[in-house]
């Protein structure tokens, strides 16, 4: 499948009349700043060139149709504007439907339905934001088809997050939708999630590449431990607020945290908070290092990020640790860590140009030997955010 075939499929299912439009929303990879976005900290993601393609047109009646070319023999899911409720049987279509529901709740009501078909090339559940990509894609489609021009790309990111939190049940932060909506070619986004201020940082790596390794171990943020981690951090914050004047864990530096951490009663919870605090500080330091062209320091901070996610935040898993440990053995690897929500998914590594083949070969072989799984590798191109294409 590709975008041309998706258009053909759309016309085959829904016909060729009416004004048919095409859209794209990328996936994202986070370079550093993990599990900080719901703790008022910083993140540093960038948009990918892989993502979700969408084709859509308005209908005259009140029906909405969703079709995914990723699912073999998938049926069209039909919903009417009278009932925008979540239905388990809709499966994947609850993501775009959640966005329609969120628009509706914010007074952006549709008076006519629409037909939509999508196809995506982000591996599902890989930690590269296939769901945020689909949410922001839907937001861009609705804004464009119905002329909701007062909504900014940041509004669309927030609506996507709102729908994921309140319709699809994952209490995620804003990083993914923000990166998908606001991505910029060859730049990462240094975002302060406490107030959504951000700055683009050019990623110029003449001697190195960003390489993603997919463990093919699928995570599920809804069923998994993600919401639990979020609750642990909220509880730790409450405890710290009895002694510190802070609004979020992101307000603390390491020294203040160390001096006050004993108010967090539970030892595991203390580790979760430690990660949130130190990861935020690492992210700030990493972006400063990048600005100074100190890639070595950036890589070292990525490695520390992994150790903290593994040991303190406990969101890694055996398979991911094999990928990272094997990566660290290779001389040309500048830094390597788990990326995304965790419990499987992908690692992100910065690898010297001349070592990329060796990296994929050696890490791939060792991974297969130890886990029986064939990892997949992608050399990253940093792309633009979500948009209409035709
Ligand atoms: C998932 C969530 C994000 C963020 C990351 C962890 O991708 O959707 O909001 O919390 O996990 O950094």
Tab-separated table of C-alpha atoms and ligand atoms in Angstrom:
chain	number	residue	atom	x	y	z
A	1	UNK	CA	0.000	0.000	0.000
A	2	UNK	CA	1.050	3.593	-0.525
A	3	UNK	CA	-0.705	6.970	-0.654
A	4	UNK	CA	-1.695	6.582	-4.332
A	5	UNK	CA	-3.255	3.197	-3.671
A	6	UNK	CA	-5.001	4.600	-0.607
A	7	UNK	CA	-6.649	7.233	-2.801
A	8	UNK	CA	-7.739	4.504	-5.241
A	9	UNK	CA	-9.127	2.441	-2.398
A	10	UNK	CA	-10.997	5.472	-1.071
A	11	UNK	CA	-12.609	6.051	-4.489
A	12	UNK	CA	-13.449	2.371	-4.819
A	13	UNK	CA	-15.264	2.376	-1.456
A	14	UNK	CA	-16.817	5.840	-1.362
A	15	UNK	CA	-16.989	6.839	-5.057
A	16	UNK	CA	-15.275	9.645	-6.942
A	17	UNK	CA	-17.792	12.470	-6.603
A	18	UNK	CA	-17.395	15.363	-4.180
A	19	UNK	CA	-14.191	17.124	-3.189
A	20	UNK	CA	-11.715	14.503	-2.084
A	21	UNK	CA	-8.765	15.747	-0.035
A	22	UNK	CA	-5.551	14.111	1.181
A	23	UNK	CA	-3.611	14.508	4.416
A	24	UNK	CA	-0.572	13.217	6.300
A	25	UNK	CA	0.446	13.116	9.968
A	26	UNK	CA	3.869	11.819	11.042
A	27	UNK	CA	4.911	9.552	13.896
A	28	UNK	CA	7.494	10.824	16.358
A	29	UNK	CA	10.599	9.690	18.165
A	30	UNK	CA	11.654	11.201	21.456
A	31	UNK	CA	15.396	11.818	21.760
A	32	UNK	CA	15.360	12.477	25.520
A	33	UNK	CA	12.865	13.551	28.217
A	34	UNK	CA	10.803	10.449	28.892
A	35	UNK	CA	7.834	10.372	31.259
A	36	UNK	CA	8.412	14.029	32.037
A	37	UNK	CA	5.502	15.429	30.022
A	38	UNK	CA	2.861	14.736	32.670
A	39	UNK	CA	5.257	15.957	35.351
A	40	UNK	CA	5.615	19.510	34.080
A	41	UNK	CA	9.057	18.763	32.645
A	42	UNK	CA	10.825	19.093	29.315
A	43	UNK	CA	10.799	16.749	26.329
A	44	UNK	CA	12.834	16.687	23.115
A	45	UNK	CA	10.990	14.771	20.372
A	46	UNK	CA	11.045	15.074	16.606
A	47	UNK	CA	8.569	14.138	13.889
A	48	UNK	CA	9.384	11.257	11.548
A	49	UNK	CA	8.767	10.919	7.830
A	50	UNK	CA	6.743	7.758	8.407
A	51	UNK	CA	3.197	8.314	9.604
A	52	UNK	CA	-0.493	8.068	8.763
A	53	UNK	CA	-1.987	9.012	5.385
A	54	UNK	CA	-5.635	10.047	5.244
A	55	UNK	CA	-8.144	10.666	2.461
A	56	UNK	CA	-11.471	12.323	3.288
A	57	UNK	CA	-14.518	14.117	1.942
A	58	UNK	CA	-17.659	15.605	3.413
A	59	UNK	CA	-20.970	13.792	3.100
A	60	UNK	CA	-24.435	15.295	2.655
A	61	UNK	CA	-26.046	13.166	5.411
A	62	UNK	CA	-25.111	12.658	9.069
A	63	UNK	CA	-23.048	9.486	8.650
A	64	UNK	CA	-19.362	9.113	9.362
A	65	UNK	CA	-17.410	6.295	7.739
A	66	UNK	CA	-13.957	5.114	8.801
A	67	UNK	CA	-11.855	2.657	6.831
A	68	UNK	CA	-8.313	1.460	7.552
A	69	UNK	CA	-6.265	-0.072	4.747
A	70	UNK	CA	-3.937	-1.509	7.411
A	71	UNK	CA	-6.467	-4.129	8.381
A	72	UNK	CA	-6.936	-6.888	5.870
A	73	UNK	CA	-10.603	-7.505	5.044
A	74	UNK	CA	-11.555	-4.661	7.366
A	75	UNK	CA	-15.093	-3.414	7.154
A	76	UNK	CA	-16.052	0.247	7.030
A	77	UNK	CA	-17.052	1.434	10.507
A	78	UNK	CA	-20.230	3.511	10.369
A	79	UNK	CA	-21.239	6.027	13.026
A	80	UNK	CA	-23.885	8.727	12.936
A	81	UNK	CA	-23.545	12.239	14.318
A	82	UNK	CA	-26.407	11.468	16.742
A	83	UNK	CA	-24.312	8.986	18.698
A	84	UNK	CA	-20.600	9.670	19.086
A	85	UNK	CA	-20.112	7.239	21.961
A	86	UNK	CA	-17.174	4.852	22.358
A	87	UNK	CA	-17.938	1.311	21.202
A	88	UNK	CA	-15.466	-1.483	21.708
A	89	UNK	CA	-16.548	-3.031	18.413
A	90	UNK	CA	-15.295	0.052	16.506
A	91	UNK	CA	-11.719	-0.988	17.375
A	92	UNK	CA	-9.128	1.409	15.889
A	93	UNK	CA	-11.908	3.783	14.724
A	94	UNK	CA	-12.388	4.905	18.338
A	95	UNK	CA	-9.269	7.074	17.849
A	96	UNK	CA	-10.642	9.245	15.027
A	97	UNK	CA	-14.134	9.058	16.555
A	98	UNK	CA	-12.724	10.332	19.868
A	99	UNK	CA	-11.447	13.401	18.035
A	100	UNK	CA	-14.877	14.064	16.468
A	101	UNK	CA	-16.353	13.681	19.969
A	102	UNK	CA	-13.786	16.093	21.429
A	103	UNK	CA	-14.481	18.669	18.682
A	104	UNK	CA	-18.193	18.328	19.453
A	105	UNK	CA	-17.602	18.860	23.169
A	106	UNK	CA	-15.651	22.034	22.403
A	107	UNK	CA	-18.516	23.478	20.386
A	108	UNK	CA	-17.089	22.462	17.007
A	109	UNK	CA	-20.154	20.511	15.978
A	110	UNK	CA	-20.397	18.818	12.613
A	111	UNK	CA	-23.679	19.272	10.771
A	112	UNK	CA	-22.764	16.843	7.998
A	113	UNK	CA	-20.823	13.599	8.203
A	114	UNK	CA	-17.706	12.549	6.266
A	115	UNK	CA	-15.963	9.582	4.686
A	116	UNK	CA	-12.407	8.815	5.737
A	117	UNK	CA	-9.824	6.197	4.787
A	118	UNK	CA	-6.413	5.844	6.331
A	119	UNK	CA	-3.260	3.879	5.876
A	120	UNK	CA	-0.198	4.141	8.110
A	121	UNK	CA	3.364	2.870	8.062
A	122	UNK	CA	4.204	3.358	11.750
A	123	UNK	CA	4.421	-0.072	13.375
A	124	UNK	CA	1.532	-0.219	15.909
A	125	UNK	CA	2.418	-0.307	19.582
A	126	UNK	CA	6.060	0.454	18.825
A	127	UNK	CA	6.265	3.632	20.877
A	128	UNK	CA	6.445	5.817	17.757
A	129	UNK	CA	3.017	7.378	18.327
A	130	UNK	CA	0.745	5.715	15.819
A	131	UNK	CA	-2.274	6.754	17.907
A	132	UNK	CA	-1.260	10.411	18.294
A	133	UNK	CA	-0.567	10.471	14.557
A	134	UNK	CA	-4.103	9.254	13.849
A	135	UNK	CA	-5.612	11.715	16.325
A	136	UNK	CA	-3.831	14.760	14.928
A	137	UNK	CA	-4.528	13.585	11.364
A	138	UNK	CA	-8.236	13.521	12.232
A	139	UNK	CA	-7.985	16.975	13.779
A	140	UNK	CA	-6.357	18.374	10.640
A	141	UNK	CA	-9.054	16.740	8.485
A	142	UNK	CA	-11.931	18.131	10.557
A	143	UNK	CA	-10.434	21.624	10.710
A	144	UNK	CA	-9.930	21.635	6.954
A	145	UNK	CA	-13.217	20.025	5.850
A	146	UNK	CA	-15.443	22.127	8.119
A	147	UNK	CA	-13.446	25.368	8.118
A	148	UNK	CA	-12.628	25.504	11.858
A	149	UNK	CA	-9.846	27.930	10.996
A	150	UNK	CA	-9.612	29.421	14.474
A	151	UNK	CA	-7.970	26.218	15.730
A	152	UNK	CA	-4.161	26.316	15.770
A	153	UNK	CA	-1.941	23.257	15.396
A	154	UNK	CA	-1.341	23.391	19.156
A	155	UNK	CA	-5.124	23.345	19.693
A	156	UNK	CA	-5.292	20.233	17.512
A	157	UNK	CA	-2.567	18.607	19.599
A	158	UNK	CA	-4.475	19.417	22.804
A	159	UNK	CA	-7.737	18.091	21.351
A	160	UNK	CA	-5.945	14.888	20.347
A	161	UNK	CA	-4.584	14.455	23.870
A	162	UNK	CA	-7.996	15.267	25.372
A	163	UNK	CA	-9.651	12.592	23.255
A	164	UNK	CA	-7.007	10.026	24.168
A	165	UNK	CA	-7.381	10.828	27.895
A	166	UNK	CA	-11.156	11.004	28.020
A	167	UNK	CA	-12.396	8.810	25.177
A	168	UNK	CA	-9.731	6.152	24.746
A	169	UNK	CA	-8.668	5.874	28.370
A	170	UNK	CA	-4.931	6.517	28.254
A	171	UNK	CA	-3.880	9.328	30.535
A	172	UNK	CA	-0.994	10.356	28.258
A	173	UNK	CA	0.812	13.686	28.351
A	174	UNK	CA	1.043	16.196	25.493
A	175	UNK	CA	4.412	15.217	23.984
A	176	UNK	CA	3.246	12.902	21.210
A	177	UNK	CA	0.410	14.995	19.822
A	178	UNK	CA	2.568	18.118	20.090
A	179	UNK	CA	5.429	16.551	18.145
A	180	UNK	CA	3.081	15.168	15.490
A	181	UNK	CA	1.323	18.525	15.074
A	182	UNK	CA	4.335	20.846	15.337
A	183	UNK	CA	7.178	18.803	13.821
A	184	UNK	CA	9.696	20.593	11.628
A	185	UNK	CA	12.066	19.057	9.095
A	186	UNK	CA	15.578	18.494	10.508
A	187	UNK	CA	14.611	19.914	13.916
A	188	UNK	CA	13.685	18.490	17.298
A	189	UNK	CA	11.266	20.348	19.559
A	190	UNK	CA	12.458	21.424	22.999
A	191	UNK	CA	9.104	21.674	24.735
A	192	UNK	CA	8.435	22.814	28.278
A	193	UNK	CA	5.265	20.922	29.140
A	194	UNK	CA	4.521	23.170	32.123
A	195	UNK	CA	3.445	26.020	29.841
A	196	UNK	CA	3.825	24.636	26.291
A	197	UNK	CA	6.580	27.103	25.447
A	198	UNK	CA	8.909	25.534	22.906
A	199	UNK	CA	11.861	26.107	20.700
A	200	UNK	CA	13.102	24.251	17.621
A	201	UNK	CA	16.648	22.916	17.779
A	202	UNK	CA	18.359	22.077	14.529
A	203	UNK	CA	19.632	18.514	14.465
A	204	UNK	CA	22.803	18.684	12.425
A	205	UNK	CA	24.711	15.465	12.691
A	206	UNK	CA	27.141	15.383	9.766
A	207	UNK	CA	28.997	12.390	11.217
A	208	UNK	CA	26.151	10.423	12.768
A	209	UNK	CA	22.648	9.078	12.255
A	210	UNK	CA	19.669	8.591	14.538
A	211	UNK	CA	18.693	4.932	14.380
A	212	UNK	CA	15.527	3.379	15.788
A	213	UNK	CA	15.511	-0.311	16.717
A	214	UNK	CA	12.097	-1.921	17.070
A	215	UNK	CA	12.041	-4.737	19.645
A	216	UNK	CA	8.693	-5.887	18.183
A	217	UNK	CA	7.548	-6.385	21.760
A	218	UNK	CA	4.206	-4.606	21.819
A	219	UNK	CA	3.177	-2.440	24.648
A	220	UNK	CA	-0.299	-1.365	25.498
A	221	UNK	CA	-0.407	1.917	27.320
A	222	UNK	CA	-4.047	1.476	28.289
A	223	UNK	CA	-3.677	-1.961	29.833
A	224	UNK	CA	-0.108	-1.436	30.919
A	225	UNK	CA	1.504	0.363	33.748
A	226	UNK	CA	1.447	3.812	32.185
A	227	UNK	CA	-1.527	5.174	34.109
A	228	UNK	CA	-0.131	3.614	37.275
A	229	UNK	CA	3.189	5.476	36.842
A	230	UNK	CA	1.280	8.683	36.394
A	231	UNK	CA	-0.615	8.112	39.632
A	232	UNK	CA	2.598	7.302	41.494
A	233	UNK	CA	4.081	10.618	40.368
A	234	UNK	CA	0.944	12.519	41.365
A	235	UNK	CA	1.089	10.989	44.833
A	236	UNK	CA	4.823	11.745	45.198
A	237	UNK	CA	4.117	15.341	44.176
A	238	UNK	CA	1.455	15.670	46.862
A	239	UNK	CA	3.920	14.441	49.476
A	240	UNK	CA	6.650	16.812	48.291
A	241	UNK	CA	4.223	19.722	48.274
A	242	UNK	CA	3.958	19.407	52.051
A	243	UNK	CA	7.543	20.700	52.236
A	244	UNK	CA	8.279	22.403	48.881
A	245	UNK	CA	6.453	25.193	47.112
A	246	UNK	CA	6.150	23.472	43.728
A	247	UNK	CA	3.478	22.890	41.117
A	248	UNK	CA	5.052	19.873	39.462
A	249	UNK	CA	8.042	17.543	39.798
A	250	UNK	CA	9.539	19.506	36.917
A	251	UNK	CA	9.974	22.470	39.279
A	252	UNK	CA	12.619	20.617	41.289
A	253	UNK	CA	16.344	20.408	40.677
A	254	UNK	CA	18.279	17.341	41.836
A	255	UNK	CA	19.661	18.947	45.005
A	256	UNK	CA	16.266	20.150	46.273
A	257	UNK	CA	14.794	16.754	45.505
A	258	UNK	CA	17.553	14.952	47.406
A	259	UNK	CA	17.115	17.248	50.398
A	260	UNK	CA	13.374	16.608	50.581
A	261	UNK	CA	12.814	13.160	49.138
A	262	UNK	CA	12.325	11.501	52.527
A	263	UNK	CA	8.765	12.882	52.693
A	264	UNK	CA	7.893	10.370	49.969
A	265	UNK	CA	6.966	7.451	52.146
A	266	UNK	CA	7.184	4.570	49.717
A	267	UNK	CA	10.671	3.619	48.444
A	268	UNK	CA	9.478	2.661	44.952
A	269	UNK	CA	7.483	5.859	44.622
A	270	UNK	CA	10.563	7.803	45.645
A	271	UNK	CA	12.393	6.235	42.693
A	272	UNK	CA	9.619	7.219	40.295
A	273	UNK	CA	9.848	10.821	41.435
A	274	UNK	CA	13.646	10.731	41.245
A	275	UNK	CA	13.389	9.713	37.615
A	276	UNK	CA	10.917	12.493	36.813
A	277	UNK	CA	13.203	15.094	38.426
A	278	UNK	CA	16.531	13.860	37.045
A	279	UNK	CA	15.174	13.147	33.567
A	280	UNK	CA	13.904	16.695	33.285
A	281	UNK	CA	17.316	18.063	34.304
A	282	UNK	CA	19.053	15.672	31.873
A	283	UNK	CA	16.854	16.931	29.062
A	284	UNK	CA	17.737	20.547	29.759
A	285	UNK	CA	21.438	19.620	29.902
A	286	UNK	CA	21.205	17.518	26.745
A	287	UNK	CA	19.753	20.352	24.681
A	288	UNK	CA	22.452	22.693	25.987
A	289	UNK	CA	25.095	20.104	25.033
A	290	UNK	CA	23.640	19.829	21.541
A	291	UNK	CA	23.789	23.601	21.138
A	292	UNK	CA	27.482	23.411	22.072
A	293	UNK	CA	27.983	20.668	19.488
A	294	UNK	CA	28.875	18.331	22.338
A	295	UNK	CA	27.321	15.184	20.933
A	296	UNK	CA	29.357	13.013	23.290
A	297	UNK	CA	27.684	14.610	26.305
A	298	UNK	CA	24.281	14.331	24.622
A	299	UNK	CA	24.868	10.602	24.131
A	300	UNK	CA	26.037	10.133	27.705
A	301	UNK	CA	22.819	11.759	28.946
A	302	UNK	CA	20.780	9.429	26.698
A	303	UNK	CA	22.534	6.462	28.327
A	304	UNK	CA	21.800	7.808	31.800
A	305	UNK	CA	18.198	8.315	30.771
A	306	UNK	CA	17.958	4.638	29.904
A	307	UNK	CA	19.446	3.543	33.220
A	308	UNK	CA	16.991	5.745	35.090
A	309	UNK	CA	14.013	4.447	33.064
A	310	UNK	CA	15.206	0.890	33.646
A	311	UNK	CA	16.069	1.040	37.340
A	312	UNK	CA	14.064	3.884	38.865
A	313	UNK	CA	11.023	4.292	36.643
A	314	UNK	CA	10.923	0.598	35.709
A	315	UNK	CA	9.375	0.963	32.277
A	316	UNK	CA	11.928	-1.046	30.317
A	317	UNK	CA	11.760	-4.786	29.699
A	318	UNK	CA	14.252	-7.591	29.068
A	319	UNK	CA	14.130	-7.351	25.300
A	320	UNK	CA	14.693	-3.598	25.246
A	321	UNK	CA	17.586	-3.943	27.673
A	322	UNK	CA	19.214	-6.443	25.305
A	323	UNK	CA	18.954	-3.919	22.443
A	324	UNK	CA	20.475	-1.159	24.577
A	325	UNK	CA	23.216	-3.311	26.156
A	326	UNK	CA	24.277	-4.597	22.744
A	327	UNK	CA	24.255	-1.071	21.330
A	328	UNK	CA	26.474	0.181	24.159
A	329	UNK	CA	29.090	-2.442	23.232
A	330	UNK	CA	29.682	-0.834	19.846
A	331	UNK	CA	32.349	1.878	19.684
A	332	UNK	CA	30.515	4.041	17.184
A	333	UNK	CA	27.386	4.285	19.357
A	334	UNK	CA	27.254	7.748	20.913
A	335	UNK	CA	24.132	7.053	23.006
A	336	UNK	CA	21.268	4.567	23.197
A	337	UNK	CA	18.054	4.369	25.205
A	338	UNK	CA	14.474	3.173	25.282
A	339	UNK	CA	12.090	5.700	23.711
A	340	UNK	CA	8.350	6.307	24.138
A	341	UNK	CA	5.935	4.974	26.737
A	342	UNK	CA	7.968	1.849	27.470
A	343	UNK	CA	7.241	-1.797	28.325
A	344	UNK	CA	8.509	-2.753	24.857
A	345	UNK	CA	8.530	-0.695	21.685
A	346	UNK	CA	11.707	0.890	20.352
A	347	UNK	CA	15.135	2.144	21.284
A	348	UNK	CA	16.697	5.282	19.828
A	349	UNK	CA	20.445	5.468	19.278
A	350	UNK	CA	22.876	7.968	17.850
A	351	UNK	CA	25.396	6.074	15.781
A	352	UNK	CA	28.458	7.294	13.867
A	353	UNK	CA	27.952	7.043	10.096
A	354	UNK	CA	30.665	4.452	9.648
A	355	UNK	CA	29.197	2.222	12.380
A	356	UNK	CA	25.549	2.141	11.273
A	357	UNK	CA	25.871	-1.129	9.334
A	358	UNK	CA	27.876	-2.742	12.121
A	359	UNK	CA	25.242	-1.543	14.629
A	360	UNK	CA	22.328	-3.078	12.754
A	361	UNK	CA	24.224	-6.267	12.067
A	362	UNK	CA	25.628	-6.911	15.546
A	363	UNK	CA	22.656	-5.699	17.583
A	364	UNK	CA	20.277	-7.556	15.247
A	365	UNK	CA	22.191	-10.843	15.540
A	366	UNK	CA	22.646	-10.694	19.315
A	367	UNK	CA	18.976	-9.764	19.747
A	368	UNK	CA	17.852	-12.704	17.619
A	369	UNK	CA	20.126	-15.042	19.555
A	370	UNK	CA	18.917	-13.884	22.957
A	371	UNK	CA	15.221	-13.352	22.299
A	372	UNK	CA	14.428	-15.260	19.109
A	373	UNK	CA	12.982	-12.070	17.603
A	374	UNK	CA	14.124	-10.276	14.433
A	375	UNK	CA	14.491	-6.622	15.379
A	376	UNK	CA	13.760	-3.970	12.763
A	377	UNK	CA	15.936	-0.908	12.233
A	378	UNK	CA	15.057	2.476	10.747
A	379	UNK	CA	17.503	5.276	10.030
A	380	UNK	CA	15.565	8.396	10.954
A	381	UNK	CA	14.777	11.335	8.699
A	382	UNK	CA	13.208	14.154	10.683
A	383	UNK	CA	10.097	15.368	8.918
A	384	UNK	CA	7.361	18.023	9.019
A	385	UNK	CA	4.266	18.016	11.203
A	386	UNK	CA	0.704	17.055	10.178
A	387	UNK	CA	-0.788	18.753	7.103
A	388	UNK	CA	-3.104	18.595	4.116
A	389	UNK	CA	-1.177	17.333	1.103
A	390	UNK	CA	-3.689	17.488	-1.800
B	1	LIG	C1	3.726	7.985	25.785
B	1	LIG	C2	2.777	9.141	26.095
B	1	LIG	C3	3.539	10.460	26.198
B	1	LIG	C4	4.741	10.351	27.122
B	1	LIG	C5	5.568	9.111	26.802
B	1	LIG	C6	6.662	8.884	27.797
B	1	LIG	O1	4.258	8.131	24.508
B	1	LIG	O2	1.777	9.251	25.111
B	1	LIG	O3	2.660	11.475	26.612
B	1	LIG	O4	4.346	10.356	28.462
B	1	LIG	O5	4.768	7.944	26.743
B	1	LIG	O6	7.612	9.882	27.728
